[in-house]
CSV table of C-alpha atoms in Angstrom, one decimal:
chain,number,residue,atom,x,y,z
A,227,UNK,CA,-1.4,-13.3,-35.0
A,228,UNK,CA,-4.0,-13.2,-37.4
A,229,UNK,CA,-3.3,-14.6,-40.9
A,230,UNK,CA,0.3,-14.9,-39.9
A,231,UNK,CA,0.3,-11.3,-39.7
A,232,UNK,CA,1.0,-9.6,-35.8
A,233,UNK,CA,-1.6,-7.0,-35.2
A,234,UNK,CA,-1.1,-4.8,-32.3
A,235,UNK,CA,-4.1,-6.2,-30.0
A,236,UNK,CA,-3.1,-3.8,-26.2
A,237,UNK,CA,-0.8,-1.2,-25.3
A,238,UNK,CA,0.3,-0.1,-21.8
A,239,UNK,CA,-1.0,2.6,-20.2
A,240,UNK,CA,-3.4,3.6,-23.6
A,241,UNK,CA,-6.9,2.8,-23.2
A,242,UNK,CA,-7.5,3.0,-26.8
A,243,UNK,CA,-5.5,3.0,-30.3
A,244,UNK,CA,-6.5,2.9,-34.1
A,245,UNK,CA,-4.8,-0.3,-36.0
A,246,UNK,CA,-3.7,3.0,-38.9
A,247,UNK,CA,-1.5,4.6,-36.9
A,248,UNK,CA,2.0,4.6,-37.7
A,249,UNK,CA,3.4,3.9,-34.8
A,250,UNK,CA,0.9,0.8,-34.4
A,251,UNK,CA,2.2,-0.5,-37.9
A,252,UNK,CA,5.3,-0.6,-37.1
A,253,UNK,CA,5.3,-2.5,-33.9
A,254,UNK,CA,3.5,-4.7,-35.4
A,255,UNK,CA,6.5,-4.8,-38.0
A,256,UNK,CA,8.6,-5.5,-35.6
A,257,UNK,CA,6.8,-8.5,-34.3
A,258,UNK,CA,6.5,-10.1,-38.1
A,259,UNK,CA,10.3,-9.9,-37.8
A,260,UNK,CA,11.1,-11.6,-34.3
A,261,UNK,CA,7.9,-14.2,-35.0
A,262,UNK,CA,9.0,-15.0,-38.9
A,263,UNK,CA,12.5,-15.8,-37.0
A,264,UNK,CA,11.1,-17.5,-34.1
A,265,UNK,CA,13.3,-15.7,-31.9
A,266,UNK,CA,14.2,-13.0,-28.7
A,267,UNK,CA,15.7,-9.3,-31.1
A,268,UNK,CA,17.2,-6.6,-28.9
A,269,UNK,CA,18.0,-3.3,-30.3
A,270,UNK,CA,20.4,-2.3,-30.1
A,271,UNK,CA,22.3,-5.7,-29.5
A,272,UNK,CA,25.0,-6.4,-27.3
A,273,UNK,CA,28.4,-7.3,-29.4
A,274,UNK,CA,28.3,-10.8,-27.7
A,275,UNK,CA,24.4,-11.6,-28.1
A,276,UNK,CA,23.8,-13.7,-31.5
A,277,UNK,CA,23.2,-11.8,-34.6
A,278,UNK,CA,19.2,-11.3,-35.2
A,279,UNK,CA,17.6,-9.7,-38.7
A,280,UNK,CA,16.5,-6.7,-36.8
A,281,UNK,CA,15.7,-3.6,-39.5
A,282,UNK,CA,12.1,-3.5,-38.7
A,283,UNK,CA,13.3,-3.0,-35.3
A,284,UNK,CA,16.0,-0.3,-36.3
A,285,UNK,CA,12.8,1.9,-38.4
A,286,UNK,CA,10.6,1.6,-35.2
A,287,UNK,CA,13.4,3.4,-33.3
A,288,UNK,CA,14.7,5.6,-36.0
A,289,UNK,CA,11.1,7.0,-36.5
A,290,UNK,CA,9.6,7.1,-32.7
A,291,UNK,CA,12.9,8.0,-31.3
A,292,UNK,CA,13.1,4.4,-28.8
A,293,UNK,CA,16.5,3.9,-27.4
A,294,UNK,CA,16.0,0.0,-26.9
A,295,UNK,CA,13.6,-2.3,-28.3
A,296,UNK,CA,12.7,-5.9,-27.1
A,297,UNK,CA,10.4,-8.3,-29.1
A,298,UNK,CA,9.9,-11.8,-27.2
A,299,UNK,CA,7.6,-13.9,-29.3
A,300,UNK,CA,4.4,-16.0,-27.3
A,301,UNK,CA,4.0,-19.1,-27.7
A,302,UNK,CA,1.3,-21.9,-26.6
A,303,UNK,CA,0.9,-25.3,-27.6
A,304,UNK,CA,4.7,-25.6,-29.9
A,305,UNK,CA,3.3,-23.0,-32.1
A,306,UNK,CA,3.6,-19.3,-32.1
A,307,UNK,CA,0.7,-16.9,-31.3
A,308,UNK,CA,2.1,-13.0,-31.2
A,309,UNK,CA,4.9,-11.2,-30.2
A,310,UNK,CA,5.5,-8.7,-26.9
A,311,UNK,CA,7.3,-5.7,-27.8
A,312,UNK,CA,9.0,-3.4,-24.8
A,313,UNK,CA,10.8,0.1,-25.6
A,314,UNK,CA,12.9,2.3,-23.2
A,315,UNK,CA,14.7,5.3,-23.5
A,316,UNK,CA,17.9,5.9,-24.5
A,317,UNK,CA,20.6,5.3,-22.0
A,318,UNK,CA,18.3,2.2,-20.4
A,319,UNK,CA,19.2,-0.6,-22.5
A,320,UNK,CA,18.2,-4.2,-22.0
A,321,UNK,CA,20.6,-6.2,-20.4
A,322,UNK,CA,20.9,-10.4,-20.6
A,323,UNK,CA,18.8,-10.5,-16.9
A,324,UNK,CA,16.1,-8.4,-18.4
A,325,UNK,CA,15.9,-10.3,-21.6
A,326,UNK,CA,16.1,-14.0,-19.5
A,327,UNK,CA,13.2,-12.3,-17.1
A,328,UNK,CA,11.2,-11.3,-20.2
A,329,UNK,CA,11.2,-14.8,-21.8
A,330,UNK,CA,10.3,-16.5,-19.0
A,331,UNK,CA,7.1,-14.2,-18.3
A,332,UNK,CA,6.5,-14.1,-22.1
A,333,UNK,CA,6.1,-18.7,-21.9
A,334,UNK,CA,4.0,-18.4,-18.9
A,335,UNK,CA,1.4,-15.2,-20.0
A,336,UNK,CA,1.5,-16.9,-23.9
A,337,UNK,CA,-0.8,-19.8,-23.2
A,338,UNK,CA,-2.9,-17.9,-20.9
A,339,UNK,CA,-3.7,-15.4,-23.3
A,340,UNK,CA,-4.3,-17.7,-26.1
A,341,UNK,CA,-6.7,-20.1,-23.5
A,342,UNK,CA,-8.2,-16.5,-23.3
A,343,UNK,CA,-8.7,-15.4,-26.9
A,344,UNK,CA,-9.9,-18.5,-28.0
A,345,UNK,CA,-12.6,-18.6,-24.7
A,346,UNK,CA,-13.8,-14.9,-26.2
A,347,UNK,CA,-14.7,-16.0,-29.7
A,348,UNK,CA,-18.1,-16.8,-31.3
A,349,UNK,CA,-19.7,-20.2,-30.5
A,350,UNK,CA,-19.5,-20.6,-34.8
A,351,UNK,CA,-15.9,-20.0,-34.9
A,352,UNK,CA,-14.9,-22.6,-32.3
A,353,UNK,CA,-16.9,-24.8,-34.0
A,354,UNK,CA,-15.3,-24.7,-37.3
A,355,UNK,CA,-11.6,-24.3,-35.5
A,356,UNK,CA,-11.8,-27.5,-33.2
A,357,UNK,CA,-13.4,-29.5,-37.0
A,358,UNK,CA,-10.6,-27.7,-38.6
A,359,UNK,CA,-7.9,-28.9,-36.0
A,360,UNK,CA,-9.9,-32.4,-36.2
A,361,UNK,CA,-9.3,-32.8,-40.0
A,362,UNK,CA,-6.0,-31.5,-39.6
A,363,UNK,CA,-4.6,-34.2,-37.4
A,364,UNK,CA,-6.9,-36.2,-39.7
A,365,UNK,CA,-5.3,-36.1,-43.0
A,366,UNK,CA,-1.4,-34.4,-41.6
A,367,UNK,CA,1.3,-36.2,-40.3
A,368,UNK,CA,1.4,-38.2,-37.2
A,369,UNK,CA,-2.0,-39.4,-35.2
A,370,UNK,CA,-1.8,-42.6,-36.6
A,371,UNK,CA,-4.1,-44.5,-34.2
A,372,UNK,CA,-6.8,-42.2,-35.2
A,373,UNK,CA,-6.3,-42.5,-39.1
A,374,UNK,CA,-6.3,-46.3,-38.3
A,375,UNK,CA,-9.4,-46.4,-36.2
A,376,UNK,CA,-11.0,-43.7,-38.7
A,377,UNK,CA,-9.9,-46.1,-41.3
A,378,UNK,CA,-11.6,-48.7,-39.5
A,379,UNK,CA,-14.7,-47.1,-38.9
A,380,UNK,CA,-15.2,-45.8,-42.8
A,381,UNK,CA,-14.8,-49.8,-43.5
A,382,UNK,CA,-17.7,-50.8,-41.2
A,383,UNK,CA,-19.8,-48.4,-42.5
A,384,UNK,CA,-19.3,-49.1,-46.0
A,385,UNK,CA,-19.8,-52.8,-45.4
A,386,UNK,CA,-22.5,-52.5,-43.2
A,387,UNK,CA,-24.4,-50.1,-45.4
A,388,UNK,CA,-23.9,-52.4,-48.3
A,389,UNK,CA,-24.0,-56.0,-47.2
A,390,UNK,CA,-27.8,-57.5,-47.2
A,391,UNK,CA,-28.8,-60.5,-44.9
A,392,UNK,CA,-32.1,-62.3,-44.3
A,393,UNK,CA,-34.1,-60.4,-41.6
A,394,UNK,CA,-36.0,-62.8,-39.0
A,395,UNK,CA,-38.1,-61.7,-35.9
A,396,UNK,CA,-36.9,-63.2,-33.0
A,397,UNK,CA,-39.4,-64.2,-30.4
A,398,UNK,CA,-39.7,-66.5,-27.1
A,399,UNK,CA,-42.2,-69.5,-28.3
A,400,UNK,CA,-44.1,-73.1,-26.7
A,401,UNK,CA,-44.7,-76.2,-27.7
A,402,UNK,CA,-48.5,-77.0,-27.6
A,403,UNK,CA,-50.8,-79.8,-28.2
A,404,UNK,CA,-52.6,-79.5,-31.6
A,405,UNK,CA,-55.6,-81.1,-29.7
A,406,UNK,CA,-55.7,-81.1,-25.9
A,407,UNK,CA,-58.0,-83.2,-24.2
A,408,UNK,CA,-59.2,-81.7,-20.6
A,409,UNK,CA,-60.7,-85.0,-18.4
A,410,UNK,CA,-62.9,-84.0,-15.9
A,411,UNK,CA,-64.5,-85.5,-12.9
A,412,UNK,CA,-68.0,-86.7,-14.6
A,413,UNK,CA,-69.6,-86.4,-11.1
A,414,UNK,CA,-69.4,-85.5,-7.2
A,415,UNK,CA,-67.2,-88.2,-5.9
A,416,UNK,CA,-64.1,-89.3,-4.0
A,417,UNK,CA,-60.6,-90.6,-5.6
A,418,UNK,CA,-60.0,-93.7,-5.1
A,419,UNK,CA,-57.0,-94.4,-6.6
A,420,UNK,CA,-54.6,-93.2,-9.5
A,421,UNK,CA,-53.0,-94.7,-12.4
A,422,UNK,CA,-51.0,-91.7,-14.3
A,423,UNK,CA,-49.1,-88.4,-13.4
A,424,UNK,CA,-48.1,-85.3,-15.3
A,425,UNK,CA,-45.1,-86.4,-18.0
A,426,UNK,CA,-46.1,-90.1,-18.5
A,427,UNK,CA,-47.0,-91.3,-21.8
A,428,UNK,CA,-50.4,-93.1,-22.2
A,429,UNK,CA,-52.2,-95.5,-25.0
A,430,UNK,CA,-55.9,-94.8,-26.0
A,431,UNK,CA,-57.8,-96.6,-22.9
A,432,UNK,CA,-55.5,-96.9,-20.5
A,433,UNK,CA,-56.9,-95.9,-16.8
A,434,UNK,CA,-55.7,-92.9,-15.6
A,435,UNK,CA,-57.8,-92.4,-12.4
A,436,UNK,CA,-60.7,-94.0,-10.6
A,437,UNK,CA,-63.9,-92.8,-8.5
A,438,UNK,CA,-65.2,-94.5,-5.9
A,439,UNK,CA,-67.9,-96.0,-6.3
A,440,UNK,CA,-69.3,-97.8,-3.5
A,441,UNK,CA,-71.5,-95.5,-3.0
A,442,UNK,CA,-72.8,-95.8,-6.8
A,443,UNK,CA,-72.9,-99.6,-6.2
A,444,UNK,CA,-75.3,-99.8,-2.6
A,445,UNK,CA,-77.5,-97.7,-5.0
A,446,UNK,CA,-77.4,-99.7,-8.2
A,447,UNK,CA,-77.9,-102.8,-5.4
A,448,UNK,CA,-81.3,-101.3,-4.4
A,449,UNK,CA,-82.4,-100.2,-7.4
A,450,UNK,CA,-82.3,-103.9,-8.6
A,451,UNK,CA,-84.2,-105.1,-5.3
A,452,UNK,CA,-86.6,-102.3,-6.2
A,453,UNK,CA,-86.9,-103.3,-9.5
A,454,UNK,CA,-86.9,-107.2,-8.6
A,455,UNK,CA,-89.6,-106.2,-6.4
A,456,UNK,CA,-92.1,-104.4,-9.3
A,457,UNK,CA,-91.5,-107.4,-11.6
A,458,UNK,CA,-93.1,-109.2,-9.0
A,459,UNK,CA,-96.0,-107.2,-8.1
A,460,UNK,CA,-96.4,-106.4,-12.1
A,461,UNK,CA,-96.7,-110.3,-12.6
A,462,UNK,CA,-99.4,-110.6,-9.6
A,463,UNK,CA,-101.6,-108.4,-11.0
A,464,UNK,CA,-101.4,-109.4,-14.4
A,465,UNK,CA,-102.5,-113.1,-12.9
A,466,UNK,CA,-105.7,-111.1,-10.7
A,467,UNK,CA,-106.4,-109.1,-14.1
A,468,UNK,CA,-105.8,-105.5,-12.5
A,469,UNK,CA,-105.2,-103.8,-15.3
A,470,UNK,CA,-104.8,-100.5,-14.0
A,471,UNK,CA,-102.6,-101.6,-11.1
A,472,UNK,CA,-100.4,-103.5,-13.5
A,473,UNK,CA,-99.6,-99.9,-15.4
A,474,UNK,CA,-98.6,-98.2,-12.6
A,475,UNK,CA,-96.2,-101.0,-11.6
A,476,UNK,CA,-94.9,-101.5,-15.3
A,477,UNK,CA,-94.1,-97.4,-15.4
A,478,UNK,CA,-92.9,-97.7,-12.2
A,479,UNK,CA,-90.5,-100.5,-13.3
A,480,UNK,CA,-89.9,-98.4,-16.4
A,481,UNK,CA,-88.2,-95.6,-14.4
A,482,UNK,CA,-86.0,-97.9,-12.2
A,483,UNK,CA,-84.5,-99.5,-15.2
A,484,UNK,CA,-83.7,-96.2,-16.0
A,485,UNK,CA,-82.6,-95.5,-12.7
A,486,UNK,CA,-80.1,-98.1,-13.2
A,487,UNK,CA,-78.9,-97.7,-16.5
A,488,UNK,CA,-77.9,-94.1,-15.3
A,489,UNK,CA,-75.8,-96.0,-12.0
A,490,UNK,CA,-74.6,-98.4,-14.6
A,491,UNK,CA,-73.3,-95.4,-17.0
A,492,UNK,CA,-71.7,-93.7,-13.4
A,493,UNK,CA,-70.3,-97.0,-12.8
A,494,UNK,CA,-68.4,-96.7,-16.2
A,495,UNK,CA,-67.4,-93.4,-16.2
A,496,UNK,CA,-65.5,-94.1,-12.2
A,497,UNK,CA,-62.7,-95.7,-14.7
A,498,UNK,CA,-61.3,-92.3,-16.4
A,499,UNK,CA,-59.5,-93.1,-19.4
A,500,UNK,CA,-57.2,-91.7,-22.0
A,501,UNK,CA,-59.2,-90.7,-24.9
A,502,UNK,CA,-56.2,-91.4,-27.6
A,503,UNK,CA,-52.3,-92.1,-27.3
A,504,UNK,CA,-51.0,-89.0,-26.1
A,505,UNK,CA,-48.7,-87.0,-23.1
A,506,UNK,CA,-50.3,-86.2,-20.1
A,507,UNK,CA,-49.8,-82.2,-19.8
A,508,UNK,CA,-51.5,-81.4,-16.2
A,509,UNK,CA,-52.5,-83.9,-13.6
A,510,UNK,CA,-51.7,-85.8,-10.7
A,511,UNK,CA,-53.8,-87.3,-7.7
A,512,UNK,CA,-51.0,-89.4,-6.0
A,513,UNK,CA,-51.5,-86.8,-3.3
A,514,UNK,CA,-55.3,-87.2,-3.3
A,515,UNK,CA,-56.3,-90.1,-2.6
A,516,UNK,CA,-59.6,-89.9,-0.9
A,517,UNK,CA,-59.9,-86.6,-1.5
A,518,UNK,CA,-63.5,-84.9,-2.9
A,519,UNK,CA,-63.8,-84.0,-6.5
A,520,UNK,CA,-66.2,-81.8,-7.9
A,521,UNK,CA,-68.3,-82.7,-10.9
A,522,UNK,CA,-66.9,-80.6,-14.1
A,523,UNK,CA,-63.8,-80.2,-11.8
A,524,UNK,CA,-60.5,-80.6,-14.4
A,525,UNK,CA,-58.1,-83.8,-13.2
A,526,UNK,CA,-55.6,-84.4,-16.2
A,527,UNK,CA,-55.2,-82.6,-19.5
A,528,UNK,CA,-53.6,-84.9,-22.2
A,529,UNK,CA,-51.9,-84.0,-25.9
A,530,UNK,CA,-51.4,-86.0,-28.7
A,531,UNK,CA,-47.4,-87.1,-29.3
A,532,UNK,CA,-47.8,-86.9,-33.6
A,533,UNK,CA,-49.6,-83.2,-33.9
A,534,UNK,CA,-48.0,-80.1,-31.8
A,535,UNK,CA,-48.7,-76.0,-32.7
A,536,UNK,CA,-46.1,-73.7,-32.0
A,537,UNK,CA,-47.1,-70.8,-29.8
A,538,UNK,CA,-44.9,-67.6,-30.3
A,539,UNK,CA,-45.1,-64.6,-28.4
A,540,UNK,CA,-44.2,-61.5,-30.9
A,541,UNK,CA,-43.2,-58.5,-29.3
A,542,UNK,CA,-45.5,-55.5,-30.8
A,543,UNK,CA,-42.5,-53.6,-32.0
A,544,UNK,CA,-42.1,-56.3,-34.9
A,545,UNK,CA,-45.8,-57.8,-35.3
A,546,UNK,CA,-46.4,-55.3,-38.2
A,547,UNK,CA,-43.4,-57.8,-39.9
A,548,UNK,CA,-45.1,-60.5,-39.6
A,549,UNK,CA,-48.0,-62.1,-41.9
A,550,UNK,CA,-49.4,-65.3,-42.9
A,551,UNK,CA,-47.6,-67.9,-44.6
A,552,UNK,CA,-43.9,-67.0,-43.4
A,553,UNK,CA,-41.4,-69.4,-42.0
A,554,UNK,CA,-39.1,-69.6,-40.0
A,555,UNK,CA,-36.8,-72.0,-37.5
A,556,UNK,CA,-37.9,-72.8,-33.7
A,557,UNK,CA,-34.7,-74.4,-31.6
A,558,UNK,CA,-36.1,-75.1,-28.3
A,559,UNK,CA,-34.5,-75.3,-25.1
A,560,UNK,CA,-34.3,-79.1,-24.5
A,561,UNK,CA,-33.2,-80.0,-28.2
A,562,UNK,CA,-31.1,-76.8,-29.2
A,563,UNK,CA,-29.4,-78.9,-31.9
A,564,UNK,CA,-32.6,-79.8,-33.6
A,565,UNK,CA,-33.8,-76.9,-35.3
A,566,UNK,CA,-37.8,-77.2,-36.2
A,567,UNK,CA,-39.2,-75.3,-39.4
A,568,UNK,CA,-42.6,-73.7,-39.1
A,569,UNK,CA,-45.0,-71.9,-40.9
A,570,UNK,CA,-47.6,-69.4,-39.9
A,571,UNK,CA,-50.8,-69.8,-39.6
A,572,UNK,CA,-52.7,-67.3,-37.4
A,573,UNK,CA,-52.5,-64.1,-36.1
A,574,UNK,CA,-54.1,-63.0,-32.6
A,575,UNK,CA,-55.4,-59.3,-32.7
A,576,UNK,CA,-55.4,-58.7,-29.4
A,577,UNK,CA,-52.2,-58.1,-27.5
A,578,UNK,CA,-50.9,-59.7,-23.7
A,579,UNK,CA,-48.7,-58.6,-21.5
A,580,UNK,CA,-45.7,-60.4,-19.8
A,581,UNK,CA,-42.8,-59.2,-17.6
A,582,UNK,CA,-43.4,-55.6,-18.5
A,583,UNK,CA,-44.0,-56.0,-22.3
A,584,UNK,CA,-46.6,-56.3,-24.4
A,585,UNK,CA,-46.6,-59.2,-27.3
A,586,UNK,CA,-48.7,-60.7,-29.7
A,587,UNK,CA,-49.8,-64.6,-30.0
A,588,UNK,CA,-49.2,-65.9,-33.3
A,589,UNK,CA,-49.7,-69.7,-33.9
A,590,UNK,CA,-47.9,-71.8,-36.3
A,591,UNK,CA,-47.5,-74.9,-37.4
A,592,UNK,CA,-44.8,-77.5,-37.2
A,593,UNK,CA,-43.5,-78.9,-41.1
A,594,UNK,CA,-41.8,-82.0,-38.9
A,595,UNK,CA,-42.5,-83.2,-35.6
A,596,UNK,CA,-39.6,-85.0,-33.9
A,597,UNK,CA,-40.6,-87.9,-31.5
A,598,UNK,CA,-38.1,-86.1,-29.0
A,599,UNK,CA,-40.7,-82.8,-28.7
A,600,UNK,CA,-42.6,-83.2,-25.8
A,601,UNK,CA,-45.9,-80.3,-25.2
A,602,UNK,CA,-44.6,-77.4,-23.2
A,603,UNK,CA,-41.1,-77.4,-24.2
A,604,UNK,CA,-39.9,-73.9,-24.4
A,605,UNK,CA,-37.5,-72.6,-26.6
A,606,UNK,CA,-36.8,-69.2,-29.4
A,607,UNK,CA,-38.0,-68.9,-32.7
A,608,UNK,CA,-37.0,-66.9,-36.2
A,609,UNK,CA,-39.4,-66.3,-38.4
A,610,UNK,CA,-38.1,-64.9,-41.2
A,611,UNK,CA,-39.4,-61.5,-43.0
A,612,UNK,CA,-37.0,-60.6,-46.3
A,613,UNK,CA,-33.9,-59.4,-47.1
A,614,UNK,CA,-32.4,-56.4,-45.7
A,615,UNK,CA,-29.4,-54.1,-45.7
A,616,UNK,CA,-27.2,-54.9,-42.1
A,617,UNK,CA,-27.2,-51.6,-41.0
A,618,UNK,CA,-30.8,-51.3,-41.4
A,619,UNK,CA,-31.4,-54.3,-39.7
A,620,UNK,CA,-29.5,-53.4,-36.4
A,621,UNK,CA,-30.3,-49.9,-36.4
A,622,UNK,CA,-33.9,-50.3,-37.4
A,623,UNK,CA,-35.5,-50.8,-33.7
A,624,UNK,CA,-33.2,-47.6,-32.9
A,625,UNK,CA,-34.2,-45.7,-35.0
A,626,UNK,CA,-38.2,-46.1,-34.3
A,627,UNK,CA,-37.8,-45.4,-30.6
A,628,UNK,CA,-35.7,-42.2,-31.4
A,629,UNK,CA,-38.5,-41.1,-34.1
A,630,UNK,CA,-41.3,-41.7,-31.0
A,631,UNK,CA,-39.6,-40.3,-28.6
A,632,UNK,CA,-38.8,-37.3,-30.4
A,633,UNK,CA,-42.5,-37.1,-31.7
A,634,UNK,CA,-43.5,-37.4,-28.2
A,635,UNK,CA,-41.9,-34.1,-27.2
A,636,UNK,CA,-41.8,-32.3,-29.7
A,637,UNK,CA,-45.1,-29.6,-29.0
């Protein structure tokens, strides 16, 4: 069928036709008639078979001189393809058995041929056919579920596409120190004992660690003998009037005085002290006792408890959306209740690289510093960018890696 009009498409034993031929036009006749009926016409017709419009059928024998005609229409899929027309000679009509026989091969070769026809077209035409079936069961009767979920679908689009929302870069940030103190070991030296570990709080003063310093102290011991000594000598020759001699001793007793006042500083600096209140970040000698330390070696690290900086680490797909002066909301992982405003401050131009991604430091500053935050508490941030549509905002990143990918490829 071909705009509901049968159109002779194979006869037996011919190897060719031409669709103006008489005969041709009025099989296909004959198959508008059984088709427009949707049903089995014999001709001529038995007296008990039911009665059938056949007067297409009638001219086709009239005309070619066919003593029987049978047209069994093909169908496939509920609907109605073409027709298949047989003709014998008179004298041979078609009996019930033949018609039953014919039916049956005409509903098992009708969706095979049509599987076939439709496998033959152009690529364009099945195309437009399968969108054409598609907007058919779209907007006809039945296929509810797919109305409803097309329904659905139009509505999430439409609100997406024109519902706006605040936009905010999400990144993984620390808590750091505004100021953070490294205390070193001021010379070469053994630990004698410690006061502090990593976590405690400490007041400006307080003794963290301590040197050894017997060694410092046998030293300091001689250099007084030494200079004890000196004075002596000094004051004998000042009493003989050797001038000279008295001089030497005095420079001499000059240098151990300075001798000592460098032991006497050493001597100090064996107590190390916290610089100002603060949290001890790094450090912890409860395990090295005794053990050498290096001069310039690094023992504790300390942060103040009333100025912190937040660290985030922007991922390089949004740094471009971030600038100066924004703000945004930190929760971290140990308060998640307390959100923390921010604002930025600086920018890093140089990028790092952590578990397989590369990210930007940007700094910012706290507008509120809770006496729960502790340096080194971990947590997410959201600094937020403008206002943007909610489609573009989740289809935004998606977007950008389909526009590089394809510009990667593409020659």
């Amino acid at each position: 069928m071909k705009r509901r009009k049968c159109r002779v498409a194979a006869i037996s034993h011919a190897s060719g036709f031409g669709n103006k031929m008489n005969l041709i036009r009025d099989i296909g006749s004959a198959m508008d008639e059984a088709v427009d009926q949707n049903a089995v016409i014999v001709y001529p017709a038995e007296e008990t078979w039911e009665y059938r419009v056949s007067l297409a059928h009638e001219e086709l024998a009239r005309l070619h001189r066919s003593g029987a005609i049978l047209t069994v229409p093909l169908q496939a899929g509920g609907k109605i393809i073409g027709a298949m027309t047989l003709q014998r000679p008179a004298g041979n009509p078609f009996d019930g058995a033949t018609v039953d026989l014919c039916d049956a091969v005409a509903a098992v070769v009708g969706p095979v041929l049509q599987e076939k026809r439709l496998n033959d077209r152009y690529l364009i035409l099945k195309i437009f056919d399968s969108a054409g079936e598609q907007l058919k069961r779209l907007f006809g009767a039945g296929y509810f579920g797919r109305k409803l979920a097309t329904a659905i679908a139009v509505a999430l689009v439409t609100f997406f596409s024109l519902a706006t929302t605040d936009y905010s870069v999400t990144s993984p940030a620390i808590i750091r120190g505004t100021v953070q103190r490294t205390i070193v070991a001021p010379f070469n030296g053994y630990v004698a004992d410690e006061g502090v570990r990593s976590g405690e709080l400490v007041k400006k003063g307080q003794e963290l660690a301590r040197l050894d310093d017997q060694d410092l102290s046998f030293e300091r011991l001689r250099l007084a003998t030494t200079r004890q000594q000196k004075m002596t000598e000094y004051d004998r020759a000042l009493t003989l009037h050797e001038r000279a001699e008295a001089l030497i001793i005095k420079a001499q007793v000059e240098q151990t005085e300075a001798q000592l006042a460098l032991i006497d500083e050493q001597l100090r600096r064996t107590r190390l002290v916290a610089p100002f209140d603060g949290y001890v970040v790094e450090g912890d000698l409860s395990q090295s006792i005794g053990a050498v330390v290096e001069r310039g070696e690094e023992l504790f690290k300390i942060a103040p408890l009333d100025s912190y900086r937040v660290l985030l680490e922007v991922d390089e797909v949004d740094i471009g959306n971030i600038k100066i002066g924004q703000s945004g909301v930190l929760r971290v992982t140990a308060l998640p209740r307390e959100p923390m405003t921010y604002r930025i401050e600086q920018i890093t131009a140089i990028s790092e690289q952590k578990e397989g991604r590369n990210y930007f430091r940007v700094e910012a500053s706290l507008d509120k510093v809770t006496g729960r935050l502790r340096p080194g508490m971990e947590g997410i941030a959201k600094t937020s960018v403008d206002t943007r549509l909610l489609i573009s905002t989740y289809t935004e990143k998606m977007i950008n890696w389909i526009y590089l990918a394809t510009w990667r490829w593409i020659p």
